[in-house]
Amino acid sequence: VDTIADYTFGSDIVDVSGVTLSNADPFSDYVQLVGQSLQIDLDGSTGPGGWITIAQFDADVFAVDVEINGIAGVDITLIA
Protein backbone atom coordinates (compact mmCIF):
# COMPACT_ATOMS: atom_id res chain seq x y z
CA VAL A 1 0.00 0.00 0.00
CA ASP A 2 1.42 3.38 -1.02
CA THR A 3 1.25 6.48 1.15
CA ILE A 4 0.21 9.72 -0.52
CA ALA A 5 1.58 12.75 1.32
CA ASP A 6 0.64 16.39 0.84
CA TYR A 7 -2.26 15.69 -1.54
CA THR A 8 -4.11 18.81 -2.72
CA PHE A 9 -7.47 18.37 -4.46
CA GLY A 10 -7.54 20.35 -7.68
CA SER A 11 -3.74 20.39 -7.99
CA ASP A 12 -2.76 16.72 -7.77
CA ILE A 13 -3.95 13.71 -9.78
CA VAL A 14 -3.67 10.07 -8.70
CA ASP A 15 -3.02 7.78 -11.68
CA VAL A 16 -4.88 4.47 -11.43
CA SER A 17 -4.50 3.53 -15.10
CA GLY A 18 -4.04 -0.15 -14.22
CA VAL A 19 -7.81 -0.35 -13.78
CA THR A 20 -9.60 -1.52 -16.93
CA LEU A 21 -13.03 -0.03 -17.47
CA SER A 22 -15.90 -1.12 -19.65
CA ASN A 23 -17.43 1.80 -21.57
CA ALA A 24 -20.79 1.37 -19.84
CA ASP A 25 -19.54 1.14 -16.27
CA PRO A 26 -19.23 4.21 -14.03
CA PHE A 27 -15.85 4.97 -12.44
CA SER A 28 -17.36 4.41 -9.01
CA ASP A 29 -17.65 0.69 -9.84
CA TYR A 30 -13.83 0.55 -9.94
CA VAL A 31 -12.42 3.29 -7.67
CA GLN A 32 -13.60 4.51 -4.27
CA LEU A 33 -12.36 6.63 -1.39
CA VAL A 34 -13.14 5.26 2.08
CA GLY A 35 -11.74 7.27 4.96
CA GLN A 36 -8.08 7.86 4.10
CA SER A 37 -7.94 4.79 1.80
CA LEU A 38 -8.06 4.84 -2.00
CA GLN A 39 -9.44 1.51 -3.15
CA ILE A 40 -9.88 -0.24 -6.50
CA ASP A 41 -11.97 -3.19 -7.64
CA LEU A 42 -10.24 -4.64 -10.70
CA ASP A 43 -13.34 -6.37 -12.07
CA GLY A 44 -15.91 -3.76 -11.09
CA SER A 45 -18.81 -4.04 -8.72
CA THR A 46 -20.44 -6.89 -10.64
CA GLY A 47 -17.40 -9.19 -10.64
CA PRO A 48 -16.35 -11.64 -7.92
CA GLY A 49 -13.31 -9.60 -6.80
CA GLY A 50 -13.50 -7.14 -3.96
CA TRP A 51 -12.09 -3.78 -3.00
CA ILE A 52 -8.31 -3.55 -2.54
CA THR A 53 -6.63 -0.62 -0.79
CA ILE A 54 -3.86 0.71 -3.04
CA ALA A 55 -3.02 3.94 -1.21
CA GLN A 56 -3.40 5.68 2.13
CA PHE A 57 -3.50 9.47 2.40
CA ASP A 58 -1.51 11.03 5.24
CA ALA A 59 -4.34 13.47 5.97
CA ASP A 60 -8.11 13.53 5.68
CA VAL A 61 -9.31 14.01 2.11
CA PHE A 62 -12.88 14.41 0.94
CA ALA A 63 -12.37 14.03 -2.79
CA VAL A 64 -9.61 12.82 -5.10
CA ASP A 65 -8.86 13.63 -8.74
CA VAL A 66 -7.87 10.42 -10.50
CA GLU A 67 -6.65 9.55 -13.97
CA ILE A 68 -7.89 6.28 -15.42
CA ASN A 69 -6.51 5.10 -18.75
CA GLY A 70 -5.77 8.59 -20.01
CA ILE A 71 -9.00 10.16 -18.74
CA ALA A 72 -7.88 12.76 -16.22
CA GLY A 73 -9.83 14.78 -13.70
CA VAL A 74 -12.33 12.15 -12.62
CA ASP A 75 -13.48 13.13 -9.14
CA ILE A 76 -13.94 10.38 -6.57
CA THR A 77 -15.68 11.58 -3.40
CA LEU A 78 -15.51 10.18 0.11
CA ILE A 79 -17.84 7.33 1.00
CA ALA A 80 -19.07 7.79 4.57
XYZ file of N, CA and C in Angstrom:
240
model
N 0.855 -1.176 0.000
C 0.000 0.000 0.000
C 0.901 1.238 0.000
N 0.664 2.131 -0.936
C 1.424 3.382 -1.017
C 0.842 4.423 -0.069
N 1.688 5.332 0.375
C 1.248 6.483 1.152
C 1.324 7.713 0.271
N 0.249 8.476 0.249
C 0.208 9.718 -0.522
C 0.274 10.868 0.474
N 1.358 11.629 0.403
C 1.582 12.747 1.323
C 1.320 14.064 0.610
N 0.833 15.025 1.348
C 0.639 16.389 0.842
C -0.257 16.450 -0.389
N -1.326 15.666 -0.413
C -2.260 15.687 -1.538
C -3.109 16.945 -1.472
N -3.270 17.617 -2.616
C -4.112 18.806 -2.718
C -5.125 18.597 -3.834
N -6.406 18.531 -3.460
C -7.465 18.375 -4.460
C -7.454 19.567 -5.402
N -7.545 19.299 -6.679
C -7.535 20.355 -7.682
C -6.154 20.632 -8.242
N -5.113 20.199 -7.527
C -3.739 20.388 -7.994
C -3.062 19.066 -8.329
N -3.398 18.017 -7.596
C -2.755 16.718 -7.768
C -3.724 15.721 -8.398
N -3.165 14.778 -9.157
C -3.948 13.711 -9.779
C -3.313 12.381 -9.406
N -4.136 11.419 -9.010
C -3.669 10.073 -8.704
C -3.951 9.206 -9.928
N -2.895 8.596 -10.477
C -3.023 7.776 -11.683
C -3.326 6.335 -11.299
N -4.494 5.860 -11.671
C -4.881 4.467 -11.434
C -5.167 3.780 -12.770
N -4.291 4.023 -13.736
C -4.500 3.526 -15.096
C -4.446 2.012 -15.221
N -4.019 1.310 -14.176
C -4.040 -0.146 -14.221
C -5.439 -0.722 -14.160
N -6.422 0.102 -13.868
C -7.806 -0.347 -13.784
C -8.415 -0.317 -15.178
N -8.967 -1.435 -15.611
C -9.597 -1.517 -16.925
C -11.093 -1.296 -16.773
N -11.614 -0.353 -17.541
C -13.032 -0.027 -17.467
C -13.769 -0.500 -18.709
N -14.999 -0.911 -18.527
C -15.896 -1.124 -19.648
C -16.544 0.227 -19.939
N -16.867 0.492 -21.191
C -17.433 1.797 -21.572
C -18.725 2.128 -20.841
N -19.487 1.115 -20.453
C -20.793 1.367 -19.841
C -20.719 1.537 -18.323
N -19.623 1.136 -17.729
C -19.542 1.145 -16.270
C -19.088 2.496 -15.728
N -19.694 2.965 -14.649
C -19.232 4.213 -14.026
C -17.915 3.993 -13.278
N -17.124 5.048 -13.151
C -15.851 4.969 -12.445
C -16.023 4.460 -11.020
N -17.143 4.805 -10.398
C -17.360 4.415 -9.006
C -17.483 2.903 -8.835
N -17.661 2.153 -9.920
C -17.650 0.694 -9.836
C -16.231 0.153 -9.675
N -15.222 0.985 -9.935
C -13.830 0.547 -9.940
C -12.930 1.259 -8.934
N -13.274 2.488 -8.557
C -12.423 3.286 -7.674
C -13.302 3.937 -6.607
N -12.857 3.860 -5.337
C -13.600 4.512 -4.269
C -12.632 5.041 -3.220
N -13.104 6.032 -2.490
C -12.365 6.634 -1.392
C -13.140 6.344 -0.115
N -12.505 5.609 0.813
C -13.136 5.256 2.081
C -12.202 5.708 3.184
N -12.624 6.702 3.945
C -11.742 7.273 4.964
C -10.504 7.853 4.299
N -9.334 7.395 4.710
C -8.083 7.855 4.103
C -7.547 6.838 3.098
N -8.371 5.871 2.696
C -7.938 4.794 1.802
C -8.517 4.957 0.404
N -7.632 4.898 -0.603
C -8.061 4.845 -1.997
C -8.094 3.375 -2.385
N -9.257 2.920 -2.853
C -9.443 1.507 -3.150
C -9.844 1.301 -4.598
N -9.460 0.132 -5.152
C -9.878 -0.240 -6.495
C -10.509 -1.624 -6.458
N -11.383 -1.872 -7.413
C -11.968 -3.193 -7.637
C -11.675 -3.509 -9.097
N -10.730 -4.396 -9.347
C -10.242 -4.640 -10.698
C -11.297 -5.161 -11.658
N -12.318 -5.842 -11.162
C -13.338 -6.365 -12.068
C -14.680 -5.649 -11.917
N -14.681 -4.529 -11.242
C -15.912 -3.755 -11.092
C -16.837 -4.353 -10.055
N -17.904 -3.637 -9.791
C -18.810 -4.039 -8.715
C -19.588 -5.308 -9.032
N -19.674 -5.697 -10.293
C -20.444 -6.888 -10.642
C -19.600 -8.153 -10.673
N -18.275 -8.030 -10.599
C -17.395 -9.190 -10.636
C -17.203 -9.795 -9.253
N -16.537 -10.954 -9.197
C -16.351 -11.644 -7.924
C -15.263 -11.043 -7.029
N -14.388 -10.218 -7.592
C -13.314 -9.604 -6.802
C -13.864 -8.550 -5.865
N -13.063 -8.154 -4.916
C -13.504 -7.144 -3.958
C -12.620 -5.917 -4.002
N -12.855 -5.017 -3.087
C -12.094 -3.776 -2.996
C -10.722 -4.036 -2.385
N -9.693 -3.436 -2.996
C -8.314 -3.550 -2.541
C -7.795 -2.145 -2.274
N -7.224 -1.917 -1.091
C -6.627 -0.620 -0.787
C -5.285 -0.520 -1.500
N -5.121 0.528 -2.317
C -3.862 0.715 -3.042
C -3.062 1.885 -2.493
N -3.731 2.775 -1.745
C -3.019 3.943 -1.210
C -3.722 4.451 0.036
N -2.925 5.013 0.924
C -3.403 5.682 2.131
C -2.949 7.135 2.058
N -3.854 8.051 2.333
C -3.501 9.469 2.400
C -3.023 9.781 3.811
N -2.050 10.692 3.914
C -1.513 11.027 5.238
C -2.349 12.062 5.968
N -3.418 12.506 5.355
C -4.336 13.471 5.973
C -5.741 13.164 5.461
N -6.740 13.731 6.139
C -8.110 13.533 5.683
C -8.317 14.190 4.327
N -8.928 13.465 3.414
C -9.309 14.013 2.112
C -10.789 13.711 1.910
N -11.455 14.577 1.164
C -12.881 14.405 0.944
C -13.215 14.134 -0.511
N -12.227 14.335 -1.373
C -12.369 14.029 -2.793
C -10.975 13.883 -3.379
N -10.884 13.075 -4.440
C -9.606 12.823 -5.099
C -9.808 12.939 -6.596
N -8.883 13.622 -7.275
C -8.855 13.627 -8.740
C -8.029 12.429 -9.175
N -8.617 11.569 -10.012
C -7.872 10.415 -10.501
C -7.793 10.444 -12.016
N -6.778 9.776 -12.539
C -6.654 9.555 -13.972
C -6.775 8.056 -14.198
N -7.677 7.687 -15.103
C -7.889 6.282 -15.420
C -7.758 6.114 -16.928
N -6.724 5.392 -17.340
C -6.506 5.096 -18.751
C -6.569 6.335 -19.633
N -5.861 7.377 -19.218
C -5.769 8.593 -20.011
C -6.901 9.583 -19.814
N -7.901 9.238 -19.026
C -9.003 10.157 -18.736
C -8.696 10.804 -17.401
N -8.301 12.060 -17.438
C -7.883 12.759 -16.218
C -9.026 13.572 -15.637
N -8.898 13.870 -14.356
C -9.830 14.777 -13.701
C -11.128 14.135 -13.277
N -11.150 12.818 -13.125
C -12.334 12.147 -12.622
C -12.345 12.325 -11.108
N -13.400 12.897 -10.567
C -13.484 13.127 -9.141
C -14.125 11.951 -8.429
N -13.432 11.446 -7.421
C -13.941 10.379 -6.566
C -14.154 11.010 -5.192
N -15.391 10.948 -4.692
C -15.681 11.584 -3.402
C -15.730 10.541 -2.288
N -15.559 11.012 -1.083
C -15.510 10.181 0.115
C -16.811 9.438 0.323
N -16.691 8.148 0.617
C -17.839 7.333 1.003
C -17.866 7.302 2.520
N -18.973 7.725 3.091
C -19.070 7.787 4.568
C -19.202 6.415 5.163
